[in-house]
Amino acid sequence: FLAHDLCLSSSVRDQAVTVLTAHADTPDLVGKHPAGVAAAALYLASTESTQAAVATAAGVSTETVRKRATQLDTLQSDA
């Protein structure tokens, strides 16, 4: 729903799903707000969306998107 609300392409959605699937059981993300994690994955996959737009659509703060995006980016770099 979030990708649809942001009018993102299916390829962006697929990239975000791939990232989320790869890191679903990562201890660093366990217990974090699911909407924040999903928003961060979409933000990283998209070159069109701003943190503010993604945060608003997900109902989380830009700080949450930024923190989760940093965590996901680190996890991808370590993989």
PDB file of N, CA, C and O in Angstrom:
ATOM      1  N   PHE A   1       0.818  -1.198   0.000  1.00  0.00           N
ATOM      2  CA  PHE A   1       0.000   0.000   0.000  1.00  0.00           C
ATOM      3  C   PHE A   1       0.856   1.254   0.000  1.00  0.00           C
ATOM      4  O   PHE A   1       0.499   2.248  -0.606  1.00  0.00           O
ATOM      5  N   LEU A   2       1.931   1.214   0.718  1.00  0.00           N
ATOM      6  CA  LEU A   2       2.785   2.388   0.853  1.00  0.00           C
ATOM      7  C   LEU A   2       3.378   2.792  -0.496  1.00  0.00           C
ATOM      8  O   LEU A   2       3.372   3.968  -0.851  1.00  0.00           O
ATOM      9  N   ALA A   3       3.865   1.827  -1.252  1.00  0.00           N
ATOM     10  CA  ALA A   3       4.420   2.121  -2.576  1.00  0.00           C
ATOM     11  C   ALA A   3       3.346   2.700  -3.487  1.00  0.00           C
ATOM     12  O   ALA A   3       3.607   3.614  -4.276  1.00  0.00           O
ATOM     13  N   HIS A   4       2.142   2.178  -3.373  1.00  0.00           N
ATOM     14  CA  HIS A   4       1.027   2.688  -4.173  1.00  0.00           C
ATOM     15  C   HIS A   4       0.698   4.124  -3.781  1.00  0.00           C
ATOM     16  O   HIS A   4       0.489   4.980  -4.650  1.00  0.00           O
ATOM     17  N   ASP A   5       0.648   4.414  -2.490  1.00  0.00           N
ATOM     18  CA  ASP A   5       0.356   5.761  -2.011  1.00  0.00           C
ATOM     19  C   ASP A   5       1.394   6.774  -2.493  1.00  0.00           C
ATOM     20  O   ASP A   5       1.076   7.943  -2.720  1.00  0.00           O
ATOM     21  N   LEU A   6       2.626   6.313  -2.652  1.00  0.00           N
ATOM     22  CA  LEU A   6       3.706   7.196  -3.104  1.00  0.00           C
ATOM     23  C   LEU A   6       3.864   7.202  -4.624  1.00  0.00           C
ATOM     24  O   LEU A   6       4.750   7.873  -5.149  1.00  0.00           O
ATOM     25  N   CYS A   7       3.008   6.430  -5.306  1.00  0.00           N
ATOM     26  CA  CYS A   7       3.048   6.327  -6.776  1.00  0.00           C
ATOM     27  C   CYS A   7       4.416   5.845  -7.265  1.00  0.00           C
ATOM     28  O   CYS A   7       4.962   6.357  -8.250  1.00  0.00           O
ATOM     29  N   LEU A   8       4.959   4.862  -6.575  1.00  0.00           N
ATOM     30  CA  LEU A   8       6.254   4.301  -6.955  1.00  0.00           C
ATOM     31  C   LEU A   8       6.050   3.126  -7.905  1.00  0.00           C
ATOM     32  O   LEU A   8       5.039   2.432  -7.853  1.00  0.00           O
ATOM     33  N   SER A   9       7.027   2.888  -8.733  1.00  0.00           N
ATOM     34  CA  SER A   9       6.936   1.815  -9.717  1.00  0.00           C
ATOM     35  C   SER A   9       7.034   0.445  -9.053  1.00  0.00           C
ATOM     36  O   SER A   9       7.494   0.314  -7.912  1.00  0.00           O
ATOM     37  N   SER A  10       6.623  -0.558  -9.787  1.00  0.00           N
ATOM     38  CA  SER A  10       6.691  -1.923  -9.256  1.00  0.00           C
ATOM     39  C   SER A  10       8.143  -2.364  -9.069  1.00  0.00           C
ATOM     40  O   SER A  10       8.440  -3.158  -8.185  1.00  0.00           O
ATOM     41  N   SER A  11       9.056  -1.844  -9.875  1.00  0.00           N
ATOM     42  CA  SER A  11      10.464  -2.219  -9.711  1.00  0.00           C
ATOM     43  C   SER A  11      11.027  -1.658  -8.401  1.00  0.00           C
ATOM     44  O   SER A  11      11.814  -2.325  -7.728  1.00  0.00           O
ATOM     45  N   VAL A  12      10.614  -0.462  -8.025  1.00  0.00           N
ATOM     46  CA  VAL A  12      11.038   0.114  -6.743  1.00  0.00           C
ATOM     47  C   VAL A  12      10.463  -0.718  -5.607  1.00  0.00           C
ATOM     48  O   VAL A  12      11.160  -1.053  -4.653  1.00  0.00           O
ATOM     49  N   ARG A  13       9.183  -1.067  -5.719  1.00  0.00           N
ATOM     50  CA  ARG A  13       8.541  -1.903  -4.704  1.00  0.00           C
ATOM     51  C   ARG A  13       9.267  -3.244  -4.588  1.00  0.00           C
ATOM     52  O   ARG A  13       9.544  -3.707  -3.480  1.00  0.00           O
ATOM     53  N   ASP A  14       9.600  -3.846  -5.720  1.00  0.00           N
ATOM     54  CA  ASP A  14      10.291  -5.136  -5.707  1.00  0.00           C
ATOM     55  C   ASP A  14      11.670  -5.040  -5.056  1.00  0.00           C
ATOM     56  O   ASP A  14      12.084  -5.939  -4.331  1.00  0.00           O
ATOM     57  N   GLN A  15      12.383  -3.946  -5.321  1.00  0.00           N
ATOM     58  CA  GLN A  15      13.693  -3.749  -4.690  1.00  0.00           C
ATOM     59  C   GLN A  15      13.544  -3.639  -3.173  1.00  0.00           C
ATOM     60  O   GLN A  15      14.343  -4.213  -2.428  1.00  0.00           O
ATOM     61  N   ALA A  16      12.540  -2.905  -2.742  1.00  0.00           N
ATOM     62  CA  ALA A  16      12.309  -2.745  -1.306  1.00  0.00           C
ATOM     63  C   ALA A  16      11.944  -4.083  -0.665  1.00  0.00           C
ATOM     64  O   ALA A  16      12.435  -4.404   0.422  1.00  0.00           O
ATOM     65  N   VAL A  17      11.107  -4.857  -1.319  1.00  0.00           N
ATOM     66  CA  VAL A  17      10.719  -6.170  -0.797  1.00  0.00           C
ATOM     67  C   VAL A  17      11.938  -7.084  -0.696  1.00  0.00           C
ATOM     68  O   VAL A  17      12.095  -7.823   0.280  1.00  0.00           O
ATOM     69  N   THR A  18      12.813  -7.029  -1.669  1.00  0.00           N
ATOM     70  CA  THR A  18      14.038  -7.840  -1.643  1.00  0.00           C
ATOM     71  C   THR A  18      14.894  -7.485  -0.430  1.00  0.00           C
ATOM     72  O   THR A  18      15.383  -8.371   0.277  1.00  0.00           O
ATOM     73  N   VAL A  19      15.047  -6.204  -0.176  1.00  0.00           N
ATOM     74  CA  VAL A  19      15.830  -5.752   0.993  1.00  0.00           C
ATOM     75  C   VAL A  19      15.163  -6.210   2.282  1.00  0.00           C
ATOM     76  O   VAL A  19      15.819  -6.742   3.184  1.00  0.00           O
ATOM     77  N   LEU A  20      13.856  -6.028   2.363  1.00  0.00           N
ATOM     78  CA  LEU A  20      13.135  -6.414   3.582  1.00  0.00           C
ATOM     79  C   LEU A  20      13.191  -7.916   3.812  1.00  0.00           C
ATOM     80  O   LEU A  20      13.360  -8.362   4.948  1.00  0.00           O
ATOM     81  N   THR A  21      13.055  -8.684   2.764  1.00  0.00           N
ATOM     82  CA  THR A  21      13.097 -10.144   2.889  1.00  0.00           C
ATOM     83  C   THR A  21      14.478 -10.616   3.343  1.00  0.00           C
ATOM     84  O   THR A  21      14.597 -11.495   4.193  1.00  0.00           O
ATOM     85  N   ALA A  22      15.509  -9.999   2.796  1.00  0.00           N
ATOM     86  CA  ALA A  22      16.884 -10.394   3.137  1.00  0.00           C
ATOM     87  C   ALA A  22      17.219 -10.108   4.597  1.00  0.00           C
ATOM     88  O   ALA A  22      18.036 -10.803   5.200  1.00  0.00           O
ATOM     89  N   HIS A  23      16.584  -9.093   5.175  1.00  0.00           N
ATOM     90  CA  HIS A  23      16.944  -8.671   6.524  1.00  0.00           C
ATOM     91  C   HIS A  23      15.793  -8.789   7.520  1.00  0.00           C
ATOM     92  O   HIS A  23      15.824  -8.162   8.586  1.00  0.00           O
ATOM     93  N   ALA A  24      14.820  -9.609   7.198  1.00  0.00           N
ATOM     94  CA  ALA A  24      13.610  -9.726   8.026  1.00  0.00           C
ATOM     95  C   ALA A  24      13.904 -10.172   9.457  1.00  0.00           C
ATOM     96  O   ALA A  24      13.257  -9.707  10.391  1.00  0.00           O
ATOM     97  N   ASP A  25      14.844 -11.054   9.642  1.00  0.00           N
ATOM     98  CA  ASP A  25      15.121 -11.600  10.967  1.00  0.00           C
ATOM     99  C   ASP A  25      16.354 -10.996  11.618  1.00  0.00           C
ATOM    100  O   ASP A  25      16.877 -11.536  12.599  1.00  0.00           O
ATOM    101  N   THR A  26      16.816  -9.886  11.098  1.00  0.00           N
ATOM    102  CA  THR A  26      17.998  -9.229  11.644  1.00  0.00           C
ATOM    103  C   THR A  26      17.684  -8.654  13.028  1.00  0.00           C
ATOM    104  O   THR A  26      16.717  -7.915  13.182  1.00  0.00           O
ATOM    105  N   PRO A  27      18.483  -9.006  14.024  1.00  0.00           N
ATOM    106  CA  PRO A  27      18.224  -8.526  15.386  1.00  0.00           C
ATOM    107  C   PRO A  27      18.113  -7.008  15.504  1.00  0.00           C
ATOM    108  O   PRO A  27      17.346  -6.501  16.315  1.00  0.00           O
ATOM    109  N   ASP A  28      18.867  -6.279  14.689  1.00  0.00           N
ATOM    110  CA  ASP A  28      18.829  -4.815  14.757  1.00  0.00           C
ATOM    111  C   ASP A  28      17.459  -4.248  14.394  1.00  0.00           C
ATOM    112  O   ASP A  28      17.120  -3.137  14.790  1.00  0.00           O
ATOM    113  N   LEU A  29      16.683  -4.999  13.627  1.00  0.00           N
ATOM    114  CA  LEU A  29      15.378  -4.502  13.179  1.00  0.00           C
ATOM    115  C   LEU A  29      14.205  -5.094  13.956  1.00  0.00           C
ATOM    116  O   LEU A  29      13.086  -4.606  13.842  1.00  0.00           O
ATOM    117  N   VAL A  30      14.470  -6.120  14.738  1.00  0.00           N
ATOM    118  CA  VAL A  30      13.409  -6.729  15.527  1.00  0.00           C
ATOM    119  C   VAL A  30      12.911  -5.725  16.564  1.00  0.00           C
ATOM    120  O   VAL A  30      13.694  -5.088  17.254  1.00  0.00           O
ATOM    121  N   GLY A  31      11.602  -5.557  16.621  1.00  0.00           N
ATOM    122  CA  GLY A  31      11.002  -4.639  17.576  1.00  0.00           C
ATOM    123  C   GLY A  31      10.874  -3.211  17.067  1.00  0.00           C
ATOM    124  O   GLY A  31      10.325  -2.360  17.754  1.00  0.00           O
ATOM    125  N   LYS A  32      11.383  -2.944  15.886  1.00  0.00           N
ATOM    126  CA  LYS A  32      11.262  -1.609  15.310  1.00  0.00           C
ATOM    127  C   LYS A  32       9.903  -1.486  14.638  1.00  0.00           C
ATOM    128  O   LYS A  32       9.312  -2.463  14.199  1.00  0.00           O
ATOM    129  N   HIS A  33       9.405  -0.270  14.529  1.00  0.00           N
ATOM    130  CA  HIS A  33       8.101  -0.017  13.934  1.00  0.00           C
ATOM    131  C   HIS A  33       8.101  -0.530  12.489  1.00  0.00           C
ATOM    132  O   HIS A  33       8.902  -0.078  11.669  1.00  0.00           O
ATOM    133  N   PRO A  34       7.240  -1.498  12.160  1.00  0.00           N
ATOM    134  CA  PRO A  34       7.234  -2.083  10.816  1.00  0.00           C
ATOM    135  C   PRO A  34       7.034  -1.054   9.701  1.00  0.00           C
ATOM    136  O   PRO A  34       7.667  -1.161   8.646  1.00  0.00           O
ATOM    137  N   ALA A  35       6.182  -0.073   9.947  1.00  0.00           N
ATOM    138  CA  ALA A  35       5.959   0.949   8.919  1.00  0.00           C
ATOM    139  C   ALA A  35       7.226   1.767   8.687  1.00  0.00           C
ATOM    140  O   ALA A  35       7.520   2.167   7.551  1.00  0.00           O
ATOM    141  N   GLY A  36       7.985   1.991   9.736  1.00  0.00           N
ATOM    142  CA  GLY A  36       9.238   2.725   9.599  1.00  0.00           C
ATOM    143  C   GLY A  36      10.274   1.957   8.804  1.00  0.00           C
ATOM    144  O   GLY A  36      10.990   2.531   7.974  1.00  0.00           O
ATOM    145  N   VAL A  37      10.340   0.668   9.038  1.00  0.00           N
ATOM    146  CA  VAL A  37      11.290  -0.185   8.304  1.00  0.00           C
ATOM    147  C   VAL A  37      10.888  -0.267   6.836  1.00  0.00           C
ATOM    148  O   VAL A  37      11.720  -0.138   5.933  1.00  0.00           O
ATOM    149  N   ALA A  38       9.602  -0.463   6.579  1.00  0.00           N
ATOM    150  CA  ALA A  38       9.110  -0.527   5.198  1.00  0.00           C
ATOM    151  C   ALA A  38       9.334   0.803   4.481  1.00  0.00           C
ATOM    152  O   ALA A  38       9.760   0.830   3.317  1.00  0.00           O
ATOM    153  N   ALA A  39       9.069   1.902   5.177  1.00  0.00           N
ATOM    154  CA  ALA A  39       9.276   3.222   4.585  1.00  0.00           C
ATOM    155  C   ALA A  39      10.742   3.442   4.237  1.00  0.00           C
ATOM    156  O   ALA A  39      11.064   3.969   3.170  1.00  0.00           O
ATOM    157  N   ALA A  40      11.625   3.013   5.110  1.00  0.00           N
ATOM    158  CA  ALA A  40      13.061   3.158   4.854  1.00  0.00           C
ATOM    159  C   ALA A  40      13.495   2.346   3.648  1.00  0.00           C
ATOM    160  O   ALA A  40      14.291   2.815   2.829  1.00  0.00           O
ATOM    161  N   ALA A  41      12.976   1.144   3.521  1.00  0.00           N
ATOM    162  CA  ALA A  41      13.320   0.304   2.368  1.00  0.00           C
ATOM    163  C   ALA A  41      12.849   0.953   1.068  1.00  0.00           C
ATOM    164  O   ALA A  41      13.577   0.978   0.070  1.00  0.00           O
ATOM    165  N   LEU A  42      11.656   1.504   1.077  1.00  0.00           N
ATOM    166  CA  LEU A  42      11.157   2.199  -0.114  1.00  0.00           C
ATOM    167  C   LEU A  42      11.968   3.458  -0.396  1.00  0.00           C
ATOM    168  O   LEU A  42      12.271   3.761  -1.556  1.00  0.00           O
ATOM    169  N   TYR A  43      12.324   4.175   0.638  1.00  0.00           N
ATOM    170  CA  TYR A  43      13.135   5.380   0.465  1.00  0.00           C
ATOM    171  C   TYR A  43      14.485   5.043  -0.176  1.00  0.00           C
ATOM    172  O   TYR A  43      14.930   5.723  -1.107  1.00  0.00           O
ATOM    173  N   LEU A  44      15.121   3.987   0.294  1.00  0.00           N
ATOM    174  CA  LEU A  44      16.414   3.583  -0.267  1.00  0.00           C
ATOM    175  C   LEU A  44      16.288   3.098  -1.707  1.00  0.00           C
ATOM    176  O   LEU A  44      17.187   3.315  -2.522  1.00  0.00           O
ATOM    177  N   ALA A  45      15.180   2.443  -2.015  1.00  0.00           N
ATOM    178  CA  ALA A  45      14.989   1.892  -3.360  1.00  0.00           C
ATOM    179  C   ALA A  45      14.582   2.962  -4.370  1.00  0.00           C
ATOM    180  O   ALA A  45      14.758   2.778  -5.572  1.00  0.00           O
ATOM    181  N   SER A  46      14.030   4.057  -3.889  1.00  0.00           N
ATOM    182  CA  SER A  46      13.501   5.093  -4.773  1.00  0.00           C
ATOM    183  C   SER A  46      14.463   6.261  -4.900  1.00  0.00           C
ATOM    184  O   SER A  46      15.046   6.706  -3.927  1.00  0.00           O
ATOM    185  N   THR A  47      14.580   6.766  -6.109  1.00  0.00           N
ATOM    186  CA  THR A  47      15.352   7.989  -6.324  1.00  0.00           C
ATOM    187  C   THR A  47      14.425   9.195  -6.412  1.00  0.00           C
ATOM    188  O   THR A  47      14.887  10.320  -6.526  1.00  0.00           O
ATOM    189  N   GLU A  48      13.126   8.931  -6.345  1.00  0.00           N
ATOM    190  CA  GLU A  48      12.132   9.985  -6.541  1.00  0.00           C
ATOM    191  C   GLU A  48      11.548  10.522  -5.236  1.00  0.00           C
ATOM    192  O   GLU A  48      11.035  11.640  -5.216  1.00  0.00           O
ATOM    193  N   SER A  49      11.579   9.753  -4.182  1.00  0.00           N
ATOM    194  CA  SER A  49      10.882  10.120  -2.948  1.00  0.00           C
ATOM    195  C   SER A  49      11.812  10.758  -1.933  1.00  0.00           C
ATOM    196  O   SER A  49      12.965  10.357  -1.789  1.00  0.00           O
ATOM    197  N   THR A  50      11.266  11.722  -1.212  1.00  0.00           N
ATOM    198  CA  THR A  50      12.018  12.348  -0.128  1.00  0.00           C
ATOM    199  C   THR A  50      11.696  11.623   1.179  1.00  0.00           C
ATOM    200  O   THR A  50      10.680  10.926   1.273  1.00  0.00           O
ATOM    201  N   GLN A  51      12.545  11.808   2.159  1.00  0.00           N
ATOM    202  CA  GLN A  51      12.281  11.223   3.472  1.00  0.00           C
ATOM    203  C   GLN A  51      10.956  11.724   4.023  1.00  0.00           C
ATOM    204  O   GLN A  51      10.191  10.958   4.595  1.00  0.00           O
ATOM    205  N   ALA A  52      10.694  12.991   3.832  1.00  0.00           N
ATOM    206  CA  ALA A  52       9.456  13.584   4.358  1.00  0.00           C
ATOM    207  C   ALA A  52       8.222  12.970   3.711  1.00  0.00           C
ATOM    208  O   ALA A  52       7.240  12.662   4.398  1.00  0.00           O
ATOM    209  N   ALA A  53       8.252  12.784   2.405  1.00  0.00           N
ATOM    210  CA  ALA A  53       7.099  12.210   1.705  1.00  0.00           C
ATOM    211  C   ALA A  53       6.857  10.774   2.140  1.00  0.00           C
ATOM    212  O   ALA A  53       5.714  10.368   2.392  1.00  0.00           O
ATOM    213  N   VAL A  54       7.931  10.009   2.245  1.00  0.00           N
ATOM    214  CA  VAL A  54       7.814   8.605   2.662  1.00  0.00           C
ATOM    215  C   VAL A  54       7.330   8.530   4.106  1.00  0.00           C
ATOM    216  O   VAL A  54       6.454   7.727   4.437  1.00  0.00           O
ATOM    217  N   ALA A  55       7.876   9.366   4.963  1.00  0.00           N
ATOM    218  CA  ALA A  55       7.480   9.376   6.373  1.00  0.00           C
ATOM    219  C   ALA A  55       6.005   9.724   6.533  1.00  0.00           C
ATOM    220  O   ALA A  55       5.283   9.067   7.292  1.00  0.00           O
ATOM    221  N   THR A  56       5.557  10.727   5.829  1.00  0.00           N
ATOM    222  CA  THR A  56       4.152  11.139   5.906  1.00  0.00           C
ATOM    223  C   THR A  56       3.236  10.017   5.440  1.00  0.00           C
ATOM    224  O   THR A  56       2.231   9.718   6.092  1.00  0.00           O
ATOM    225  N   ALA A  57       3.572   9.384   4.326  1.00  0.00           N
ATOM    226  CA  ALA A  57       2.751   8.298   3.796  1.00  0.00           C
ATOM    227  C   ALA A  57       2.707   7.114   4.759  1.00  0.00           C
ATOM    228  O   ALA A  57       1.682   6.432   4.868  1.00  0.00           O
ATOM    229  N   ALA A  58       3.807   6.869   5.462  1.00  0.00           N
ATOM    230  CA  ALA A  58       3.885   5.727   6.380  1.00  0.00           C
ATOM    231  C   ALA A  58       3.350   6.052   7.769  1.00  0.00           C
ATOM    232  O   ALA A  58       3.139   5.149   8.585  1.00  0.00           O
ATOM    233  N   GLY A  59       3.180   7.330   8.065  1.00  0.00           N
ATOM    234  CA  GLY A  59       2.708   7.719   9.388  1.00  0.00           C
ATOM    235  C   GLY A  59       3.784   7.641  10.456  1.00  0.00           C
ATOM    236  O   GLY A  59       3.502   7.368  11.622  1.00  0.00           O
ATOM    237  N   VAL A  60       5.026   7.876  10.041  1.00  0.00           N
ATOM    238  CA  VAL A  60       6.152   7.882  10.979  1.00  0.00           C
ATOM    239  C   VAL A  60       6.915   9.194  10.796  1.00  0.00           C
ATOM    240  O   VAL A  60       6.655   9.954   9.870  1.00  0.00           O
ATOM    241  N   SER A  61       7.876   9.443  11.654  1.00  0.00           N
ATOM    242  CA  SER A  61       8.659  10.678  11.555  1.00  0.00           C
ATOM    243  C   SER A  61       9.795  10.519  10.546  1.00  0.00           C
ATOM    244  O   SER A  61      10.213   9.397  10.219  1.00  0.00           O
ATOM    245  N   THR A  62      10.289  11.650  10.072  1.00  0.00           N
ATOM    246  CA  THR A  62      11.445  11.599   9.172  1.00  0.00           C
ATOM    247  C   THR A  62      12.661  11.024   9.896  1.00  0.00           C
ATOM    248  O   THR A  62      13.494  10.358   9.281  1.00  0.00           O
ATOM    249  N   GLU A  63      12.738  11.255  11.193  1.00  0.00           N
ATOM    250  CA  GLU A  63      13.825  10.694  12.001  1.00  0.00           C
ATOM    251  C   GLU A  63      13.793   9.167  11.961  1.00  0.00           C
ATOM    252  O   GLU A  63      14.830   8.512  11.839  1.00  0.00           O
ATOM    253  N   THR A  64      12.602   8.588  12.044  1.00  0.00           N
ATOM    254  CA  THR A  64      12.456   7.133  11.970  1.00  0.00           C
ATOM    255  C   THR A  64      12.925   6.622  10.616  1.00  0.00           C
ATOM    256  O   THR A  64      13.676   5.646  10.541  1.00  0.00           O
ATOM    257  N   VAL A  65      12.495   7.266   9.550  1.00  0.00           N
ATOM    258  CA  VAL A  65      12.909   6.848   8.201  1.00  0.00           C
ATOM    259  C   VAL A  65      14.427   6.945   8.086  1.00  0.00           C
ATOM    260  O   VAL A  65      15.078   6.025   7.587  1.00  0.00           O
ATOM    261  N   ARG A  66      14.996   8.025   8.559  1.00  0.00           N
ATOM    262  CA  ARG A  66      16.444   8.221   8.471  1.00  0.00           C
ATOM    263  C   ARG A  66      17.210   7.145   9.242  1.00  0.00           C
ATOM    264  O   ARG A  66      18.161   6.556   8.732  1.00  0.00           O
ATOM    265  N   LYS A  67      16.779   6.866  10.469  1.00  0.00           N
ATOM    266  CA  LYS A  67      17.462   5.845  11.281  1.00  0.00           C
ATOM    267  C   LYS A  67      17.357   4.465  10.654  1.00  0.00           C
ATOM    268  O   LYS A  67      18.337   3.719  10.590  1.00  0.00           O
ATOM    269  N   ARG A  68      16.160   4.090  10.230  1.00  0.00           N
ATOM    270  CA  ARG A  68      15.975   2.766   9.634  1.00  0.00           C
ATOM    271  C   ARG A  68      16.706   2.657   8.298  1.00  0.00           C
ATOM    272  O   ARG A  68      17.248   1.610   7.962  1.00  0.00           O
ATOM    273  N   ALA A  69      16.722   3.738   7.528  1.00  0.00           N
ATOM    274  CA  ALA A  69      17.440   3.724   6.247  1.00  0.00           C
ATOM    275  C   ALA A  69      18.931   3.524   6.484  1.00  0.00           C
ATOM    276  O   ALA A  69      19.588   2.763   5.761  1.00  0.00           O
ATOM    277  N   THR A  70      19.459   4.176   7.501  1.00  0.00           N
ATOM    278  CA  THR A  70      20.874   4.003   7.840  1.00  0.00           C
ATOM    279  C   THR A  70      21.149   2.556   8.241  1.00  0.00           C
ATOM    280  O   THR A  70      22.147   1.960   7.808  1.00  0.00           O
ATOM    281  N   GLN A  71      20.257   1.984   9.052  1.00  0.00           N
ATOM    282  CA  GLN A  71      20.432   0.583   9.464  1.00  0.00           C
ATOM    283  C   GLN A  71      20.375  -0.349   8.266  1.00  0.00           C
ATOM    284  O   GLN A  71      21.214  -1.250   8.133  1.00  0.00           O
ATOM    285  N   LEU A  72      19.385  -0.174   7.397  1.00  0.00           N
ATOM    286  CA  LEU A  72      19.260  -1.046   6.223  1.00  0.00           C
ATOM    287  C   LEU A  72      20.455  -0.883   5.291  1.00  0.00           C
ATOM    288  O   LEU A  72      20.957  -1.866   4.739  1.00  0.00           O
ATOM    289  N   ASP A  73      20.908   0.334   5.119  1.00  0.00           N
ATOM    290  CA  ASP A  73      22.057   0.587   4.251  1.00  0.00           C
ATOM    291  C   ASP A  73      23.304  -0.112   4.802  1.00  0.00           C
ATOM    292  O   ASP A  73      24.069  -0.722   4.053  1.00  0.00           O
ATOM    293  N   THR A  74      23.484  -0.050   6.113  1.00  0.00           N
ATOM    294  CA  THR A  74      24.608  -0.740   6.758  1.00  0.00           C
ATOM    295  C   THR A  74      24.498  -2.251   6.581  1.00  0.00           C
ATOM    296  O   THR A  74      25.496  -2.931   6.279  1.00  0.00           O
ATOM    297  N   LEU A  75      23.301  -2.778   6.787  1.00  0.00           N
ATOM    298  CA  LEU A  75      23.087  -4.225   6.632  1.00  0.00           C
ATOM    299  C   LEU A  75      23.383  -4.679   5.210  1.00  0.00           C
ATOM    300  O   LEU A  75      23.965  -5.747   5.002  1.00  0.00           O
ATOM    301  N   GLN A  76      22.979  -3.881   4.233  1.00  0.00           N
ATOM    302  CA  GLN A  76      23.250  -4.239   2.838  1.00  0.00           C
ATOM    303  C   GLN A  76      24.738  -4.193   2.527  1.00  0.00           C
ATOM    304  O   GLN A  76      25.243  -5.026   1.785  1.00  0.00           O
ATOM    305  N   SER A  77      25.421  -3.228   3.107  1.00  0.00           N
ATOM    306  CA  SER A  77      26.868  -3.105   2.877  1.00  0.00           C
ATOM    307  C   SER A  77      27.625  -4.268   3.488  1.00  0.00           C
ATOM    308  O   SER A  77      28.638  -4.721   2.939  1.00  0.00           O
ATOM    309  N   ASP A  78      27.145  -4.747   4.637  1.00  0.00           N
ATOM    310  CA  ASP A  78      27.800  -5.860   5.330  1.00  0.00           C
ATOM    311  C   ASP A  78      27.507  -7.210   4.689  1.00  0.00           C
ATOM    312  O   ASP A  78      28.227  -8.169   4.943  1.00  0.00           O
ATOM    313  N   ALA A  79      26.446  -7.283   3.904  1.00  0.00           N
ATOM    314  CA  ALA A  79      26.025  -8.578   3.323  1.00  0.00           C
ATOM    315  C   ALA A  79      26.925  -9.016   2.199  1.00  0.00           C
ATOM    316  O   ALA A  79      27.675  -8.374   1.617  1.00  0.00           O
TER     317      ALA A  79
END
